[in-house]
XYZ file of C-alpha atoms in Angstrom:
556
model
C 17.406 43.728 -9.272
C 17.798 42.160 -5.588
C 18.594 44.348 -2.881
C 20.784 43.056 -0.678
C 19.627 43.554 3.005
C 22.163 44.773 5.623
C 23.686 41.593 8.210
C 21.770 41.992 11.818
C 21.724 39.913 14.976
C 18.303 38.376 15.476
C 16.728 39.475 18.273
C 16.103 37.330 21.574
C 12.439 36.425 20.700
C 13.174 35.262 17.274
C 16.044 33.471 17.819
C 13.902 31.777 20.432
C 11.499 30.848 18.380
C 13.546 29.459 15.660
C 15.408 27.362 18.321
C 12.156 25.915 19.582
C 11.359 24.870 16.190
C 14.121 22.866 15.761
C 12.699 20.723 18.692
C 9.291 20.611 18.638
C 8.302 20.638 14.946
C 4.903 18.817 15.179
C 2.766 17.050 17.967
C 4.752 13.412 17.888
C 7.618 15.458 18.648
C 6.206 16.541 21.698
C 4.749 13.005 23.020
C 8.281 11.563 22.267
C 9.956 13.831 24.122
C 7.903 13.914 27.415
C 8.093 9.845 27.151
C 11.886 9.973 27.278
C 11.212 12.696 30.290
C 9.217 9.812 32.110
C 11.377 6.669 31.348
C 14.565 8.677 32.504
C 12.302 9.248 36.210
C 12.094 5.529 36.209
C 8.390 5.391 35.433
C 6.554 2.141 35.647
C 3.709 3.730 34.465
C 2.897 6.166 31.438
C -0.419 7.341 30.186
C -1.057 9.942 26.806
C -3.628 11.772 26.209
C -4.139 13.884 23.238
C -7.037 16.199 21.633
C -7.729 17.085 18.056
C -4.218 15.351 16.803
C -2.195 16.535 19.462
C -2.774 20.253 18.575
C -5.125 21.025 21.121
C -3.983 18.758 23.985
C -1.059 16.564 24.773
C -0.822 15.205 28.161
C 1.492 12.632 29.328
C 1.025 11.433 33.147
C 3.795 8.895 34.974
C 4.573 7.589 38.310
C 8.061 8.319 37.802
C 10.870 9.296 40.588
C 9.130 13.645 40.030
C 10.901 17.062 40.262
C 11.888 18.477 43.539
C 10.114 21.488 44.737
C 13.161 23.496 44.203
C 14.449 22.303 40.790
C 10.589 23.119 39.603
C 11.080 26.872 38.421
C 14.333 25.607 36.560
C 12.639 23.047 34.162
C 11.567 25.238 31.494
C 14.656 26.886 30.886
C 17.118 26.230 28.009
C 19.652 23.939 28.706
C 18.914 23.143 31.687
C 18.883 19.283 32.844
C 18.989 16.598 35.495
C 21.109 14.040 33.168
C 24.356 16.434 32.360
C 26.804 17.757 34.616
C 30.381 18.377 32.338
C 31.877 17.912 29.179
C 32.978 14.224 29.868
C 29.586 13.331 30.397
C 28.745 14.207 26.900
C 30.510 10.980 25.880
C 29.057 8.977 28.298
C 25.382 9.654 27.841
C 23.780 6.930 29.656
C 19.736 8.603 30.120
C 17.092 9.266 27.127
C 17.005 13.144 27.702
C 19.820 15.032 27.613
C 20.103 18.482 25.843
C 17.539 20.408 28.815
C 15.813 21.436 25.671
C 12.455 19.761 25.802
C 10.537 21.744 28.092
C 11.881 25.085 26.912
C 11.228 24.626 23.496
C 7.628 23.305 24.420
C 6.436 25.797 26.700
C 7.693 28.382 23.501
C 5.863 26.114 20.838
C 2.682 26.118 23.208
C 1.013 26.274 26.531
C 2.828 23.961 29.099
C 1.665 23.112 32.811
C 3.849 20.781 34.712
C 2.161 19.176 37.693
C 5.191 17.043 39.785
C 5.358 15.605 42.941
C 8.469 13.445 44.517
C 7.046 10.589 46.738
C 9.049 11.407 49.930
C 7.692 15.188 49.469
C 4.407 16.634 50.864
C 2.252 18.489 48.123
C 2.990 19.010 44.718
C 3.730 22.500 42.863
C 2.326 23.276 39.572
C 4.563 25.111 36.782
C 2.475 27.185 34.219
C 5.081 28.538 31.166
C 3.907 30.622 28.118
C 7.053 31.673 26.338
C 9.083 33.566 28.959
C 6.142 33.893 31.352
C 6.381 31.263 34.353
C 3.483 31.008 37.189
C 4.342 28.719 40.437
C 1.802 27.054 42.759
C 0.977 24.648 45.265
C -1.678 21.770 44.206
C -2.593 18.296 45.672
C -1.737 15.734 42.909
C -0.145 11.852 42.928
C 3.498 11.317 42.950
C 4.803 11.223 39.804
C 4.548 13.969 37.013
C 2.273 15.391 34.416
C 3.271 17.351 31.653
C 0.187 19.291 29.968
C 0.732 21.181 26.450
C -2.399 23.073 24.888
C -2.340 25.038 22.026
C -0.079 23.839 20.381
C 1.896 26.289 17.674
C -1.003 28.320 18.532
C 1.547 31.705 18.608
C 2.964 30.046 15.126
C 0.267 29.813 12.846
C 3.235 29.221 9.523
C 4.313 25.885 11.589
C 0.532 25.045 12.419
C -1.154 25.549 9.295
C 1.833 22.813 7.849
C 0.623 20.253 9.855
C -0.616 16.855 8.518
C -4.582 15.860 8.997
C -5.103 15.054 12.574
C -6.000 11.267 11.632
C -1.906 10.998 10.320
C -0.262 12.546 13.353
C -2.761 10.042 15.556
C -1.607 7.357 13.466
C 1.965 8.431 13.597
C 1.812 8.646 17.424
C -0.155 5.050 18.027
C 3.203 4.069 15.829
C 5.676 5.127 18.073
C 3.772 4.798 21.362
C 3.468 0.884 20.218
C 7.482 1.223 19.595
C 7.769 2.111 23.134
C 5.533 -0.376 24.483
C 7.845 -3.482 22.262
C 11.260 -2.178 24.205
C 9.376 -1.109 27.187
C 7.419 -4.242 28.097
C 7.372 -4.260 32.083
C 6.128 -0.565 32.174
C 2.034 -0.162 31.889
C 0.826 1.578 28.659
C -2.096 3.774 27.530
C -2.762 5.791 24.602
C -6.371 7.780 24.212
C -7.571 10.266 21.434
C -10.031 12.615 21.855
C -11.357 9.893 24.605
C -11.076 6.824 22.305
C -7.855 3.979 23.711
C -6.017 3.493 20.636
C -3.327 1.458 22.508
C -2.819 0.163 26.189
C -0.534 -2.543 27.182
C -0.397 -4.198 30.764
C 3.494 -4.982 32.244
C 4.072 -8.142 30.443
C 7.574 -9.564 28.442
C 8.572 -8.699 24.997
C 5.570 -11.613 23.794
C 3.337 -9.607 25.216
C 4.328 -6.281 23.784
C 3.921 -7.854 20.444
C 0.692 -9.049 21.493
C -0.555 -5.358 22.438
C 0.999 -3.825 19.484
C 0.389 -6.612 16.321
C -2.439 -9.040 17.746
C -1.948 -12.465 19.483
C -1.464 -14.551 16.232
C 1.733 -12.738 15.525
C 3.292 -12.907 19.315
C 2.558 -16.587 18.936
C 5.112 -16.755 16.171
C 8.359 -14.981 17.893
C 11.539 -16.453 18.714
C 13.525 -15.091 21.878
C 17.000 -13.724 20.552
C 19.305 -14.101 23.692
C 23.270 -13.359 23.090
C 26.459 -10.719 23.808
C 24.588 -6.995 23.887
C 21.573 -8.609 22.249
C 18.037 -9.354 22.891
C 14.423 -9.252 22.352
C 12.515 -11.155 19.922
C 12.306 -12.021 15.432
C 9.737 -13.543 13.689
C 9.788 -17.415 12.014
C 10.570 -17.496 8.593
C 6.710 -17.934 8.122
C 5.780 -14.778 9.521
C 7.285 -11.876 6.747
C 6.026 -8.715 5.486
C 7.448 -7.027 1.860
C 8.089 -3.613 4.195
C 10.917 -3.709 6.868
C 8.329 -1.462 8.923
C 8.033 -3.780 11.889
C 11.547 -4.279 12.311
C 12.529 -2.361 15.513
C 15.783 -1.436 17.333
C 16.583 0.177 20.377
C 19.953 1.172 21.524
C 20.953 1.623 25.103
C 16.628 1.611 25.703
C 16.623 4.342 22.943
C 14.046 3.589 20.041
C 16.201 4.943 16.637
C 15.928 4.400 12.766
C 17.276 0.928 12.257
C 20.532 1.458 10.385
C 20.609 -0.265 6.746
C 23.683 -2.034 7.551
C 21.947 -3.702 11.049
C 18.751 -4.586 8.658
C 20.929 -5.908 6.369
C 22.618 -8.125 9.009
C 19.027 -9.387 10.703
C 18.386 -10.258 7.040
C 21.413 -12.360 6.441
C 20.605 -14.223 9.653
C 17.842 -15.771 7.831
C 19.798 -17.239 5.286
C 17.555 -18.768 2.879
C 14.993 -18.894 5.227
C 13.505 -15.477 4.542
C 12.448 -15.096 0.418
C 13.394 -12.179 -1.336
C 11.880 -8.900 -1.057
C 10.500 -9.888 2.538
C 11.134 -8.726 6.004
C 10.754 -10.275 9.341
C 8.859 -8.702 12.502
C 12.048 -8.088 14.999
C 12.088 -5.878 18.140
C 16.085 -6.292 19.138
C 17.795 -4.178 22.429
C 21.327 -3.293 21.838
C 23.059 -3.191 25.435
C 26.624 -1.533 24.796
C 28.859 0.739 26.676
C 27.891 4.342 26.644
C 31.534 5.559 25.246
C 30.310 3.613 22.026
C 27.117 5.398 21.674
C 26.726 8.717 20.030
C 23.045 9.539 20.323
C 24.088 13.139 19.689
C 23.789 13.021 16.041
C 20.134 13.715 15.198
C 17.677 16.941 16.391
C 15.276 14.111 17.455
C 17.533 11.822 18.779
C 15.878 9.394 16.153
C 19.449 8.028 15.225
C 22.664 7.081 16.908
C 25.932 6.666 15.799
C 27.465 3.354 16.725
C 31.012 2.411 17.362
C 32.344 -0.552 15.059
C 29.383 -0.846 13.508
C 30.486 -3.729 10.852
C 31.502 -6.454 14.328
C 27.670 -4.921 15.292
C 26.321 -6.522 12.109
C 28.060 -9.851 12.512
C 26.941 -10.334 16.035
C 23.399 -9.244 15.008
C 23.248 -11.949 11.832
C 25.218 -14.806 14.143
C 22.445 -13.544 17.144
C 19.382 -14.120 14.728
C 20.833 -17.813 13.239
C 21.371 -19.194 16.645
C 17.579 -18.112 17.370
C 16.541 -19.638 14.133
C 18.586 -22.493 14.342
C 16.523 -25.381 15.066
C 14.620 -24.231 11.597
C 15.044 -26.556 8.560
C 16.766 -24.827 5.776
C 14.716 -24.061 2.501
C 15.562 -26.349 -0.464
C 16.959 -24.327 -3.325
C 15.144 -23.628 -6.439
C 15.507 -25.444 -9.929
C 17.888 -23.941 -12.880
C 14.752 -22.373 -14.805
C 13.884 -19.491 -16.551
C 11.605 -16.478 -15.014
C 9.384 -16.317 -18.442
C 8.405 -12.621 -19.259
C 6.853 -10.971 -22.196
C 9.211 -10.481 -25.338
C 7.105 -7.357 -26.440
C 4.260 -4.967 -25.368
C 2.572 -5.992 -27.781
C 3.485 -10.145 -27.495
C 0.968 -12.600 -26.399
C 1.034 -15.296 -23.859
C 2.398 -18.052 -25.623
C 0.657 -21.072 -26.930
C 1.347 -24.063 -24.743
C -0.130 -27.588 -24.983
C -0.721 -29.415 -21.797
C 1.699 -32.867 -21.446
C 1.432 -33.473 -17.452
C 0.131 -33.008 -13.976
C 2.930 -33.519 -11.500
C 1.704 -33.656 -8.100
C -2.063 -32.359 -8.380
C -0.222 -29.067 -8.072
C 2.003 -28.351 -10.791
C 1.167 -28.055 -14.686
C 3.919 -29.627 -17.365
C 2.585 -27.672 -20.771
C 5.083 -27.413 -24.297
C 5.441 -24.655 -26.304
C 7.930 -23.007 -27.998
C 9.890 -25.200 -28.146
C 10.727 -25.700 -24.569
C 9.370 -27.167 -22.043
C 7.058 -24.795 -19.412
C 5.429 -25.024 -15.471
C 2.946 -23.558 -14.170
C 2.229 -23.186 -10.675
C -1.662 -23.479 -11.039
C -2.441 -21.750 -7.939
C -0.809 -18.632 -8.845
C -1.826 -18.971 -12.381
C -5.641 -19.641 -11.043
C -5.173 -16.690 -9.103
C -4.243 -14.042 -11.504
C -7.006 -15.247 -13.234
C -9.802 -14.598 -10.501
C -7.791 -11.182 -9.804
C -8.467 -9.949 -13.132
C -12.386 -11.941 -13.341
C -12.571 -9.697 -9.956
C -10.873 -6.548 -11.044
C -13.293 -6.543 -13.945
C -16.243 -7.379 -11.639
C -15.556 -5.284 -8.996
C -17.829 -2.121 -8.429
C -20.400 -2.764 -10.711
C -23.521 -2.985 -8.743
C -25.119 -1.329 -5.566
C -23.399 -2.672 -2.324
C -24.967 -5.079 -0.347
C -25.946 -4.237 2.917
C -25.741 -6.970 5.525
C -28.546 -8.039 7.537
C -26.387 -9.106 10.089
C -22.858 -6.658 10.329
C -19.974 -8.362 11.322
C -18.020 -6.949 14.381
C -13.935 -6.989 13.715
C -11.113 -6.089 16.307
C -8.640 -3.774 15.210
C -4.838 -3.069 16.350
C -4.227 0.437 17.380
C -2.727 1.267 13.933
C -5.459 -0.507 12.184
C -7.649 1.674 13.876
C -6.144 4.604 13.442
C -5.876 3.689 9.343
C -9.609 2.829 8.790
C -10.189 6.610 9.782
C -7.714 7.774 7.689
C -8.900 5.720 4.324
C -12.590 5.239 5.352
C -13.764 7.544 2.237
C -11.729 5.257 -0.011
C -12.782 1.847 1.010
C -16.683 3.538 0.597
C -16.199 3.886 -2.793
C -14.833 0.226 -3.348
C -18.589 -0.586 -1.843
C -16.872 -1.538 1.819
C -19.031 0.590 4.830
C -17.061 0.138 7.622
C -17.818 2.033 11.087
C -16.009 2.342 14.119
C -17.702 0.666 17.339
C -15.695 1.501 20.364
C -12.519 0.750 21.381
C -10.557 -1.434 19.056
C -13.745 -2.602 17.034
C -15.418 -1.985 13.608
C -18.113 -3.235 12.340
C -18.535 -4.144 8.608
C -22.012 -2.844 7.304
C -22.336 -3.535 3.907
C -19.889 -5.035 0.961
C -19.288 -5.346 -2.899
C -21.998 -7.524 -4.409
C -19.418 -9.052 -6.544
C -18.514 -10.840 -3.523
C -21.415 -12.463 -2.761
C -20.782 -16.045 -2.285
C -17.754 -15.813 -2.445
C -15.743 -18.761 -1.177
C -13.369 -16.610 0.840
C -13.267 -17.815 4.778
C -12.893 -14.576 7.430
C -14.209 -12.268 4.221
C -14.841 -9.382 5.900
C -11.130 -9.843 8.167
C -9.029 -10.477 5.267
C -10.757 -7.380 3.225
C -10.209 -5.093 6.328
C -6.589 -5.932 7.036
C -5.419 -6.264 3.324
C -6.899 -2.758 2.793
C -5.939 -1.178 6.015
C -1.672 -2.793 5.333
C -0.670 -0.678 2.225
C -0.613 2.169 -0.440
C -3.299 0.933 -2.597
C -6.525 -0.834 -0.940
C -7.880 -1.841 -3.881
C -5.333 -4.077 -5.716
C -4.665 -5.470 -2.202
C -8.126 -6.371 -1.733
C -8.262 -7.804 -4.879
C -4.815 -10.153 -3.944
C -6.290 -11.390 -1.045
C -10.056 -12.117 -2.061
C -8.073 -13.688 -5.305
C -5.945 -16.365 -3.135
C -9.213 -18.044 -1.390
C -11.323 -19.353 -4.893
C -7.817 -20.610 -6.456
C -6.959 -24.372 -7.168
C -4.870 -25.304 -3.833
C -2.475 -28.247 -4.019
C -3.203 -31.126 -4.489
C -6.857 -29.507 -6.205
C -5.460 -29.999 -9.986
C -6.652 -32.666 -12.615
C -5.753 -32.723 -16.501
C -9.449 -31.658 -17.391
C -8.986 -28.094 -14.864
C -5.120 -27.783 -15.911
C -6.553 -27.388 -19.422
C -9.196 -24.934 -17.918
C -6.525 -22.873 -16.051
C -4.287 -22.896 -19.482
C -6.892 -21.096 -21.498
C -8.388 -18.536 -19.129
C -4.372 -17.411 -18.134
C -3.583 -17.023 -22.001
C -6.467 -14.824 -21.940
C -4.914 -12.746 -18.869
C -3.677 -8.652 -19.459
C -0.749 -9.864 -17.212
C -0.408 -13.365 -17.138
C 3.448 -13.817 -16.177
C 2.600 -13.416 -12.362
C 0.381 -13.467 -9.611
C -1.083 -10.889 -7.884
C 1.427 -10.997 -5.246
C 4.483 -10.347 -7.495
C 5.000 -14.531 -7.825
C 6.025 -16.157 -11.153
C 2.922 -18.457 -12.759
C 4.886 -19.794 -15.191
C 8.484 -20.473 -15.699
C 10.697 -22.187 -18.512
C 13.452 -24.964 -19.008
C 14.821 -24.220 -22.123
C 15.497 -26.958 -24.252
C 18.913 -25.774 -24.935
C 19.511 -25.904 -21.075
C 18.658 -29.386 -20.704
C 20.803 -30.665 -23.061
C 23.719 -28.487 -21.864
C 22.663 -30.844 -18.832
C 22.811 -33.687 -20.284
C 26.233 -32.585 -21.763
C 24.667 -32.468 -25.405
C 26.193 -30.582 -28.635
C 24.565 -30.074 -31.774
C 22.485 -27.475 -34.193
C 20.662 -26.186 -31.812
C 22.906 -24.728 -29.280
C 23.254 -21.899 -30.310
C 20.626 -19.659 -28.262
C 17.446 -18.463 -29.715
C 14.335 -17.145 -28.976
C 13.401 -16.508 -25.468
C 16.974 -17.807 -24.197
C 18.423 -14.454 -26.039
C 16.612 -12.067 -22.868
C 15.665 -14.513 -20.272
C 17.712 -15.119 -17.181
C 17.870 -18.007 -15.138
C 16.476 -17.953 -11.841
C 19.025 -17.204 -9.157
C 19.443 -20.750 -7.514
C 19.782 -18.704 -4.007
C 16.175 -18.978 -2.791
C 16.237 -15.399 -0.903
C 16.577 -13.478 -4.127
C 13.086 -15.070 -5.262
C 9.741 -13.631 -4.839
C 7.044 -15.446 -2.417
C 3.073 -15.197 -2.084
């Protein structure tokens, strides 16, 4: 039977506690909150440093405006702030920081030294705070500030033994350092773990962000979005990703959680120019008055509510067309028929080759109906399986010559966190300074291979999602496959057999249709025919037609 226990008032040092947590809840938590401390000071320059994930050190350094000597001993306490002077100014939040909560809750969550030094002033004072316990002295340092936390959750060991592996919270942080860096372009950038750079960007323009952040061949294929309380860049319809994970927004210079509704608006700007189940790369600014910003809504300050956030969308999706509107639009896709299996246990069915139509496509009969194949995706769920099968059997080949590869930040920061894993698929990978691996030895399935930039394309398909194998396999499957204008009667015939023998031969290894179905009874409702046969059968009794809108179907 429970007893119940009698209602008390916490005492200070709990409730403390508690409050801190609600703050600072892991490492990233700190870095973001010391970054909005620096950008508020008008830094132009902002360095991180962390140790063991965060958990041992976390320092952030910047050049910004600094404390004056006698606002110093107030920092650390609760509530107190620079940015907020009255109630009206709650609703017209116009800096990054605003709660005076940072600091307090740090110095409680860990061991914080603040070094800070305005320009005009001569000598710097150095603030050392351990839970209520505050230490004040003079030091020689640069103008600017720097914020030191040790220990962290050191005097919490139920918070630290909760947090994620070091190589995560790195990762994590590289992520939202590089966010920074995209809507922060003219300020200099470093990140370094436990002594290694993992990001650093020089004071470029939102190009070069993207640069620092995602590599040179994606800044090369941006479009500058320029309109009413909009800007920054999106990616041409070429460049698109199946995760809306490098879409980026910023509100007011705040970095937040992209609201659906926004997404859904940069998505719509693309018209039929973006296929289905894809996402562009897009770092947008949103410049709007403060009364129409709520950034009051989240214990992170991750999200913002927005005022008439429906005329938001519209000018988002009309910002994004104009930007994308010297692009061609994409022709829209025949009236056919997605073919899927009827059964589990149902074959592939059998289908006689009648055509070739453009070296590309395959015209085969069967059931009836009439059936095309796009032979490169057919070819390459054929080498996908041929490769699945293959793959692992042997010793792995070590290379007499490694290859060296450069890495983004977050690539970096992914092959240590899924090293073990690519070992066992045969891949020995090891790091090689700053921003480099070096490939040491590989499957001997893939030996000869005619796969251009092998060891690249293995390294970035494996490092971009959940599962490193299958992706491997997609990518290493696209390079041996009949290309366009590759097909002749004899290899259609080839391609025919080997797919009916496929586990999944309905679609490539990228989620694309091989094959797909005009059923006769279609094309003589067409052709404005009647007869016997109209009534549907077969296949036409579960199979769909394709949407004709081209965003609502899968691409490679």
């Amino acid at each position: 039977m429970a007893i119940r226990s009698p209602i008390r008032v916490l005492p200070p040092e709990v409730t403390r506690l508690i409050a801190a947590g609600e703050v600072i809840s892991r490492p990233l938590d700190v870095v973001r909150e010391l970054i909005d401390n620096a950008l508020d000071a008008g830094a132009t320059r902002i360095e991180i440093e962390l140790e063991d994930g965060g958990l041992g050190l976390i320092r952030v350094r910047d050049n910004g405006v600094g404390i004056p000597a006698d606002d110093v001993p107030l920092a650390p306490q609760r509530h107190s702030t620079s940015k907020l002077d009255s109630v009206e100014g709650v609703d017209q939040i116009g800096t990054l920081g605003f709660r005076g909560e940072a600091l307090w809750s740090i110095a409680w969550a860990g061991n914080l030294t603040l070094v800070t030094r305005p320009p005009a002033q001569v000598g710097a004072l150095c603030l050392s705070a351990q839970g209520e316990e505050r230490h004040l002295s003079r030091v020689t340092a640069p103008a600017g500030t720097s914020v030191t936390v040790r220990r962290l959750f050191s005097r919490l060991p139920a918070r630290l033994r909760t947090q994620q592996p070091q190589a995560s919270e790195v990762r994590e942080i590289t992520g939202l350092v590089g966010r920074y860096a995209l809507h922060y372009p003219a300020l200099h950038w470093k990140l370094v773990s436990n002594g290694e750079v993992r990001l650093q960007h020089a004071r470029s323009d939102a190009r070069g962000a993207v640069a620092s952040v995602y590599g040179p061949l994606v800044a090369n294929r941006l479009l500058s979005v320029r309109s009413e309380h909009i800007s920054g860049v999106v990616s041409r319809p070429e460049l698109t990703r199946p995760r809306r994970d490098r879409m980026h927004l910023a509100v007011n210079g705040r970095p937040v959680v992209f609201p659906a509704e926004l997404q859904k608006a940069v998505i719509a700007g693309y018209a039929e120019l973006l296929p289905a189940g894809q996402a562009p790369l897009c770092v947008l600014d949103l410049h709007l008055p403060a009364e129409d910003v709520n950034p009051n809504v989240h214990p992170a300050k991750a999200e913002v509510a927005l005022a008439e956030l429906s005329r938001l969308a519209d000018l988002v999706r009309d910002a994004v067309r104009e930007a994308l509107s010297t692009h061609p639009l994409a022709r829209t896709a025949p009236a056919l028929r997605a073919a899927q299996p009827p059964g589990a246990s149902a074959h592939f069915p059998e289908l006689r080759l009648i055509g070739v139509y453009r070296d590309t496509y395959l015209l085969a009969e069967g059931e009836g109906d009439l059936w095309l194949l796009d032979s490169h995706a057919a070819h390459e769920r054929v080498w996908y399986e041929r490769l699945d099968r293959a793959f692992g059997e042997g010793e792995p080949v070590e290379l007499t010559e490694p290859e060296l590869l450069h890495l983004t930040p977050e690539q970096t920061a992914r092959l240590a966190e899924c090293s073990e894993e690519l070992q066992a698929m045969g891949f020995m990978f090891e790091a090689f300074g700053a921003g480099l691996a070096r490939l040491r030895a590989l499957p001997a399935v893939l030996l000869g291979l005619p796969a251009p930039r092998l060891a690249e394309s293995v390294l970035e398909a494996a490092l971009a999602g959940d599962d490193p194998r299958r992706a491997v396999l997609a990518r290493l499957a696209c390079s041996p496959a009949l290309k366009a204008g590759m097909v002749t009667a004899e290899l259609g015939e080839r391609v025919l057999g080997e797919l009916a023998a496929c586990a999944t031969p309905y679609a490539c290894p990228h989620g694309r249709p091989t094959v797909v179905r005009l059923s006769e009874r279609d094309l003589a409702h067409a052709f404005g025919r009647r007869g016997p046969r109209d009534l549907p059968r077969g296949r036409d009794l579960y199979e769909k037609p394709l949407s004709l809108d081209p965003n609502e179907l899968p691409s490679h």
